Coordinates of C-alpha atoms (C1' of nucleotides) in Angstrom, one line a residue:
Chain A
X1 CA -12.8 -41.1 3.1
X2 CA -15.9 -38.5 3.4
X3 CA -14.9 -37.9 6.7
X4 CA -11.1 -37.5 6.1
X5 CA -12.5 -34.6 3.3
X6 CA -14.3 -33.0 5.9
X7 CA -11.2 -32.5 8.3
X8 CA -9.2 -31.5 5.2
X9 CA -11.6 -28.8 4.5
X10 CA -11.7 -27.8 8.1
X11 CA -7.7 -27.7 8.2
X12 CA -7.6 -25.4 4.9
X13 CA -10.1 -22.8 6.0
X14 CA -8.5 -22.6 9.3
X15 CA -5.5 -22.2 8.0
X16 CA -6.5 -19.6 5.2
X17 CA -7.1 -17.6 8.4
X18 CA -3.9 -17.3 9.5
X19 CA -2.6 -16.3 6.0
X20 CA -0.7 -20.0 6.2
X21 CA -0.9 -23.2 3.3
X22 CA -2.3 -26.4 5.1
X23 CA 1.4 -27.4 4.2
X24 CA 2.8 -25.1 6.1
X25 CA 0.1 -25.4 8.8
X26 CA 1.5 -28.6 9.3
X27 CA 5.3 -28.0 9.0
X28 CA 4.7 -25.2 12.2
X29 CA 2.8 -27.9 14.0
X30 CA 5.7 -30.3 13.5
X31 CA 7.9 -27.7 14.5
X32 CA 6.6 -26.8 18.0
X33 CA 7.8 -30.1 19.5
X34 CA 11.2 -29.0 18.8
X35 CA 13.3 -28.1 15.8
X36 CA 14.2 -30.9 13.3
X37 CA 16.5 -31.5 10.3
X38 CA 15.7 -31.6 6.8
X39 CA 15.9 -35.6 6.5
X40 CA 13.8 -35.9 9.3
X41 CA 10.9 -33.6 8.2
X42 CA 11.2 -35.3 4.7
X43 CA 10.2 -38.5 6.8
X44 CA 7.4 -37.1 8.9
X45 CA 6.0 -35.4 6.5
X46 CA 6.6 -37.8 3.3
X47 CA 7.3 -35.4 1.6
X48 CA 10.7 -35.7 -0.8
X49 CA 13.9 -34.1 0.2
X50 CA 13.8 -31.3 -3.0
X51 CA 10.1 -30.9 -1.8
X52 CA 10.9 -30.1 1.6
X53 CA 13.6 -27.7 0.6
X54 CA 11.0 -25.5 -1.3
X55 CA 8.3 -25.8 1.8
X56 CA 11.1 -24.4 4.0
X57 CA 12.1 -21.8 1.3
X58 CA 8.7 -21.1 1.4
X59 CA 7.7 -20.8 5.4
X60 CA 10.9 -19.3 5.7
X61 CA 10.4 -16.4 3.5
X62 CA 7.2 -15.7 5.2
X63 CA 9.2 -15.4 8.3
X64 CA 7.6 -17.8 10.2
X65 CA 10.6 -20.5 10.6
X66 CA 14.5 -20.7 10.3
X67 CA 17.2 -22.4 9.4
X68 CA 20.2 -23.0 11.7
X69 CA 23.5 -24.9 11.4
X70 CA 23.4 -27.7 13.0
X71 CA 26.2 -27.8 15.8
X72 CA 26.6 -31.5 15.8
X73 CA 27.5 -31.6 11.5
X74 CA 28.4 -28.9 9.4
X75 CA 26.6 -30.8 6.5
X76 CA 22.9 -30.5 8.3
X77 CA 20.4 -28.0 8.8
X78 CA 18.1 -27.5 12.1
X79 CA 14.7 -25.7 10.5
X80 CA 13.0 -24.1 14.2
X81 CA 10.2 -21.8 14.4
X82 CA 11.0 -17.7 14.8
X83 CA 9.5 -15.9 17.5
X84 CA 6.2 -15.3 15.4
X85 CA 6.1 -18.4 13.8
X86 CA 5.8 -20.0 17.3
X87 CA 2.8 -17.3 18.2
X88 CA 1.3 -18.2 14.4
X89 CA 1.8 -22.1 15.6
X90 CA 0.2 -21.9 18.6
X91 CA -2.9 -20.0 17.1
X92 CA -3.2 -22.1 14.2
X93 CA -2.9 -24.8 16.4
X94 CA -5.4 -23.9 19.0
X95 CA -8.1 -22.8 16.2
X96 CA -7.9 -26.2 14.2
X97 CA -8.5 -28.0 17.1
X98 CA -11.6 -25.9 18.0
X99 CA -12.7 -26.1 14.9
X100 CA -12.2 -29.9 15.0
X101 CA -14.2 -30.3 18.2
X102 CA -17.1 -28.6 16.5
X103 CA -17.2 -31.9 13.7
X104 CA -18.9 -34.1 16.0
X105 CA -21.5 -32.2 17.3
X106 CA -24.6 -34.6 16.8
X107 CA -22.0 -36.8 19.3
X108 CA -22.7 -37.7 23.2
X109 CA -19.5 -36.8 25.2
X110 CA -19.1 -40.9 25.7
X111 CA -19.5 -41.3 22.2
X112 CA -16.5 -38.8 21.7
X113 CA -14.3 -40.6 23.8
X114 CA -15.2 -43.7 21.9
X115 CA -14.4 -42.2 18.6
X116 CA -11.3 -40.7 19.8
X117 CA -10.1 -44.0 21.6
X118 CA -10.9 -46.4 18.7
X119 CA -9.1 -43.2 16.0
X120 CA -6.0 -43.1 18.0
X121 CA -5.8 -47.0 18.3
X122 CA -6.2 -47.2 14.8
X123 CA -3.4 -44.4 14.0
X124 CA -0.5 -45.7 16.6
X125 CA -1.1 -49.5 15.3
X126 CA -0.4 -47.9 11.5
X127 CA 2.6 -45.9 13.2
X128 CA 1.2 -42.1 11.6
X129 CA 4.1 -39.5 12.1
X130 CA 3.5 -37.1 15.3
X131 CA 2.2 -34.2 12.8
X132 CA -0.3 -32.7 14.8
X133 CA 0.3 -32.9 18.8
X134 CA 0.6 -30.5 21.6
X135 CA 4.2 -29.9 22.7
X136 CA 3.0 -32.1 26.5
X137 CA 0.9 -34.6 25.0
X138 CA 3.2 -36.9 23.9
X139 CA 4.5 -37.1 27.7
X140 CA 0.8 -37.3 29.2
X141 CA -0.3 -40.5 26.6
X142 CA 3.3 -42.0 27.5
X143 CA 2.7 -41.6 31.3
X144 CA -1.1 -43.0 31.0
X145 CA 0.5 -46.2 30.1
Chain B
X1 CA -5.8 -34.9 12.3
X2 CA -3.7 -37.9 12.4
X3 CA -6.2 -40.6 10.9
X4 CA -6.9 -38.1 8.2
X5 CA -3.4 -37.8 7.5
X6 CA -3.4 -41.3 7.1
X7 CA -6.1 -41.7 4.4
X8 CA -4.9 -39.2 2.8
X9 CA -1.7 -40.7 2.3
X10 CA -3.4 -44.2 1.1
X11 CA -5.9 -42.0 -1.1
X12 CA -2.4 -40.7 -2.8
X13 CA -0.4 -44.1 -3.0
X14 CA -3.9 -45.6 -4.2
X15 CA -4.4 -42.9 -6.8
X16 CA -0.4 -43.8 -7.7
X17 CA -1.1 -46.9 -9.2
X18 CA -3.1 -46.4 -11.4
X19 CA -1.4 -43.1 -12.8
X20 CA -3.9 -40.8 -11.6
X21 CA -3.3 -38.0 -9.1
X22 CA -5.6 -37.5 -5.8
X23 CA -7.7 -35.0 -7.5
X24 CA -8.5 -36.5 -10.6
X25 CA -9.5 -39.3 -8.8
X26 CA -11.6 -37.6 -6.5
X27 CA -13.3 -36.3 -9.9
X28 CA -13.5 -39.7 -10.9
X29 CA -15.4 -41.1 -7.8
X30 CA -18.2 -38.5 -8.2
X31 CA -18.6 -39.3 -11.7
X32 CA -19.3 -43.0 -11.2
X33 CA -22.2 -42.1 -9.3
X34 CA -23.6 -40.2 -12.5
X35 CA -22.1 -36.9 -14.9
X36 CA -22.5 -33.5 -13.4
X37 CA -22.2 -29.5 -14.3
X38 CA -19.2 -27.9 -14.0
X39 CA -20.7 -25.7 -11.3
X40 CA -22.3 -28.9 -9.5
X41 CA -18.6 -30.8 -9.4
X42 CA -17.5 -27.1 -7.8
X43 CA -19.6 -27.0 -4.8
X44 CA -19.0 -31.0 -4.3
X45 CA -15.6 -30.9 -4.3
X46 CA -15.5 -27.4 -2.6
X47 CA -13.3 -25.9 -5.7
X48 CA -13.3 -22.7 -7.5
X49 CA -14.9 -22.7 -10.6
X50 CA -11.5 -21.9 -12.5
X51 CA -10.1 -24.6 -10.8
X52 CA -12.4 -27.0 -12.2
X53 CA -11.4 -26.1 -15.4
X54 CA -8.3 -27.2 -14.9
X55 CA -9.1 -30.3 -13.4
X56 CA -11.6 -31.4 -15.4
X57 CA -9.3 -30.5 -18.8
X58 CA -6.0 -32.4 -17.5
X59 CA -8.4 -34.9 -16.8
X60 CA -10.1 -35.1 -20.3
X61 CA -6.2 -34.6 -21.9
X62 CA -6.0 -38.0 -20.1
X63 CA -8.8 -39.7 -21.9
X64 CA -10.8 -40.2 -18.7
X65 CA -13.7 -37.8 -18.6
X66 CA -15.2 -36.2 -21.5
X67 CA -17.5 -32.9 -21.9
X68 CA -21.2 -33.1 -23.2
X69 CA -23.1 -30.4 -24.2
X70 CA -26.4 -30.0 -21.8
X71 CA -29.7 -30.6 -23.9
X72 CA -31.3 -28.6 -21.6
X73 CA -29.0 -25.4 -21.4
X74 CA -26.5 -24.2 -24.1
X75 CA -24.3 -22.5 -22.1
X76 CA -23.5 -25.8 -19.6
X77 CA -21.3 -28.8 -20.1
X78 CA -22.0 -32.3 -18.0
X79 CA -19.0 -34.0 -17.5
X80 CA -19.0 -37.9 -17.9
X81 CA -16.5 -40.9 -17.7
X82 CA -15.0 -42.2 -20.7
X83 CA -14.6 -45.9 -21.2
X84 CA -11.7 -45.9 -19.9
X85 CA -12.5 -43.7 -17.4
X86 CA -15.5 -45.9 -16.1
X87 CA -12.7 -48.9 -15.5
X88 CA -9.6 -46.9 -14.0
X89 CA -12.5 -45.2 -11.5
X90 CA -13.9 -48.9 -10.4
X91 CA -10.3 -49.8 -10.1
X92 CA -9.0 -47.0 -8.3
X93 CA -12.2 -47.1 -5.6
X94 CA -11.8 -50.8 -5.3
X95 CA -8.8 -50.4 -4.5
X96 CA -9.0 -47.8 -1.7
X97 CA -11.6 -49.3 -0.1
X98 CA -9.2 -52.6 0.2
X99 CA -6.5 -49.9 1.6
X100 CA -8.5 -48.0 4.0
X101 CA -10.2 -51.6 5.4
X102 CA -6.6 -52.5 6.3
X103 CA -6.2 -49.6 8.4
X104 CA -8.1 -50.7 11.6
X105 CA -6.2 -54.0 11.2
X106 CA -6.1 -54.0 15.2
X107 CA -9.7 -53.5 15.8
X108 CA -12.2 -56.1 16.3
X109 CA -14.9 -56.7 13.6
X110 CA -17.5 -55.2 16.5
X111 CA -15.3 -52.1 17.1
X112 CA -15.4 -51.5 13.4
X113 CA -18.5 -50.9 12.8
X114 CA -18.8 -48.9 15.9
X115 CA -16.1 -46.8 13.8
X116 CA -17.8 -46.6 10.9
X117 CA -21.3 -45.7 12.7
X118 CA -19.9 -42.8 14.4
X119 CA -18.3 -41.0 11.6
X120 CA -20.6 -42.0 9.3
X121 CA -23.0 -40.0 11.5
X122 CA -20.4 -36.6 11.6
X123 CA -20.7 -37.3 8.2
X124 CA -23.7 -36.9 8.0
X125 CA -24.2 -34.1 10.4
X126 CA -22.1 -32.2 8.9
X127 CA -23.6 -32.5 5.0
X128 CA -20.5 -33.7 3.8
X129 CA -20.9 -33.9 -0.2
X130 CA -20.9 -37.8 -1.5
X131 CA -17.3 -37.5 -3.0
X132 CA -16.8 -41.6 -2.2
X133 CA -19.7 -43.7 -2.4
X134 CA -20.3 -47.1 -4.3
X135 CA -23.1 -45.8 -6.8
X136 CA -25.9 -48.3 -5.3
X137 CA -24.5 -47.4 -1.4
X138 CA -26.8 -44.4 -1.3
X139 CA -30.3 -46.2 -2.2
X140 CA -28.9 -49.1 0.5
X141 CA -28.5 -46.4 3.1
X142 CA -31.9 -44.2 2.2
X143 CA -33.6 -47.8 2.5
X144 CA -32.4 -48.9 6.2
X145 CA -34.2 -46.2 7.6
Chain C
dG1 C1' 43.5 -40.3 3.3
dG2 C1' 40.5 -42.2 -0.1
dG3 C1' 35.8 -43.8 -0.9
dG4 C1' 31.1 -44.8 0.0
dG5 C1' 27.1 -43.0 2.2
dT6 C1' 24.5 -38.8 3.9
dA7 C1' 22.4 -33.8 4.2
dG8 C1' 20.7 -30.3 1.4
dT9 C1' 20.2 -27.5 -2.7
dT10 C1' 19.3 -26.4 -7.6
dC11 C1' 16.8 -27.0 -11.8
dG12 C1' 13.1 -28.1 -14.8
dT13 C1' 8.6 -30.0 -15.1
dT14 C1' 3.8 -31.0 -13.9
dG15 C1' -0.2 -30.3 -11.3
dC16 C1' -3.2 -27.5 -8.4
dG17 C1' -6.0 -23.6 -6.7
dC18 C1' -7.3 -18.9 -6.8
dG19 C1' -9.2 -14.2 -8.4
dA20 C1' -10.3 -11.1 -12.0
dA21 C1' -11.8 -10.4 -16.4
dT22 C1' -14.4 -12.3 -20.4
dT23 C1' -17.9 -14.6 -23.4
dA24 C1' -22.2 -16.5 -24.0
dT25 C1' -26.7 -17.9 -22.8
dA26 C1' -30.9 -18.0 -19.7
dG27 C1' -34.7 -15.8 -17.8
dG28 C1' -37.7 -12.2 -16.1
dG29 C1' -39.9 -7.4 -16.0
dG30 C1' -41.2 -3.4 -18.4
Chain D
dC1 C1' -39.8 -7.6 -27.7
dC2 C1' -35.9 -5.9 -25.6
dC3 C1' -33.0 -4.8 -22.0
dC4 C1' -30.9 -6.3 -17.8
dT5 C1' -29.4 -9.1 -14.4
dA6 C1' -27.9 -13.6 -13.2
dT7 C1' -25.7 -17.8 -14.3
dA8 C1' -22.3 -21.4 -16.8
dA9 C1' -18.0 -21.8 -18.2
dT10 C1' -13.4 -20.4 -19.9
dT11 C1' -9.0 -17.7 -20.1
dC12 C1' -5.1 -15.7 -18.1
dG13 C1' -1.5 -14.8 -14.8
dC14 C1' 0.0 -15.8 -10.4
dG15 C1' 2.1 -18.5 -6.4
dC16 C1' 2.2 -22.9 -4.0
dA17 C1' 3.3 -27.9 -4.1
dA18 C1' 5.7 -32.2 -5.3
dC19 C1' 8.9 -34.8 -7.8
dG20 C1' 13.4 -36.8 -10.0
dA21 C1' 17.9 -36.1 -11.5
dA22 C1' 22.1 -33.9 -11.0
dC23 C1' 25.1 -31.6 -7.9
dT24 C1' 28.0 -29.9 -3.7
dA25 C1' 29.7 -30.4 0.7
dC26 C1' 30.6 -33.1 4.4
dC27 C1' 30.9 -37.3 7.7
dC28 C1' 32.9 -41.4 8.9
dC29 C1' 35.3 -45.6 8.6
dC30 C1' 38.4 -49.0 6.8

DNA sequence: GGGGGTAGTTCGTTGCGCGAATTATAGGGG
DNA sequence: CCCCTATAATTCGCGCAACGAACTACCCCC
């Protein structure tokens, strides 16, 4: 818990620095995998469909994502970052994380690596969303298999 | 990011339950411990003073909390549990802690406490304010050193 | 070519967090 | 003793966040 308050802080400070909501924060990180639909952010996020339409309004307004018609059915949307929501992203991005690599300071490098191992054991066996990630990790833990 | 993503979402479907939202009962785990200042719950919970306010009055409007006058100081207020607010606190942490111990289902008892050693030391490095602790946990911890 | 399910939006409500301005009291120096 | 600054807390107005219910438009399949 204590230490789940302490990354919360950490993501809402570097976030405030970028002028972006840690909501937000975390619907550009989603985004810079690759666009997604409404329905599918609402799951990643669990975040209710009328919510999600609001965060979009939201991030949208602020120019920092978009909405476009998906090709595929007239019905859906595909929300994809702008050209400076994809620069915000990225620094947002790289800032949390070094911000997040400061938390365990009092920490040898192996003991790290332990923490890091037993954390992402832990959040694949309880099947967390992909809300924070770069765009290449995915393929590098896939191909460490 | 992801593990904390996690709790959080068990601190919220927890909180659920027992009709009280993640804030209030993150007000309501400090209080067990013993009733604090307005200005105190601020810097613990990392909140505005304003926002307290607010907190601490949907709260009361609640029946959980309640506002003394300070003996000590007329201008301050210590905020305590109600009745009521003593038992939906007990039950709300009980039933975290049950949520968050399923969460490393797929570690082994030894790899557990390795997890819980090493962030309870980031914890502590990084002065993380007691905003979840049993109210005896703290005299157990000061006396295994 | 209707009918059931799906994708999103709208609307109204509640909660949350902040800053600026305000009130009232505490406490110290002249 | 009195002023003056600092502190404790509240009020107000704002924007963000999340939800459920009701609604529209569309897909797809029988």
């Amino acid at each position: 818990m204590r230490s789940s308050f302490l990354v919360n802080a950490v993501y809402a400070e570097s976030g405030r620095e970028y002028g972006v909501t840690p909501q937000q924060g975390q619907l550009l990180c989603v985004l810079m995998a690759r666009p997604h639909g409404m329905s599918e952010l609402g799951a990643m996020l669990r975040l209710a469909k009328s919510s999600l339409t609001g965060l979009v309004d939201r991030t949208e307004r602020n120019g920092l994502v978009q909405r476009e018609p998906d090709p595929l059915d007239t019905r859906a949307v595909r929300v994809a970052l702008t050209a400076r929501g994809e620069r915000v992203a990225g620094e947002f991005y790289d800032e949390t994380c070094r911000r997040i690599e400061e938390l365990p300071a009092c920490l040898s490098p192996a003991e790290r690596d332990l923490l890091a191992g037993l954390l992402g054991r832990v959040v694949l066996d309880n099947e967390v969303p992909v809300v924070f990630q770069e765009p290449d990790e995915g393929a590098r833990a896939a191909q460490s298999h």
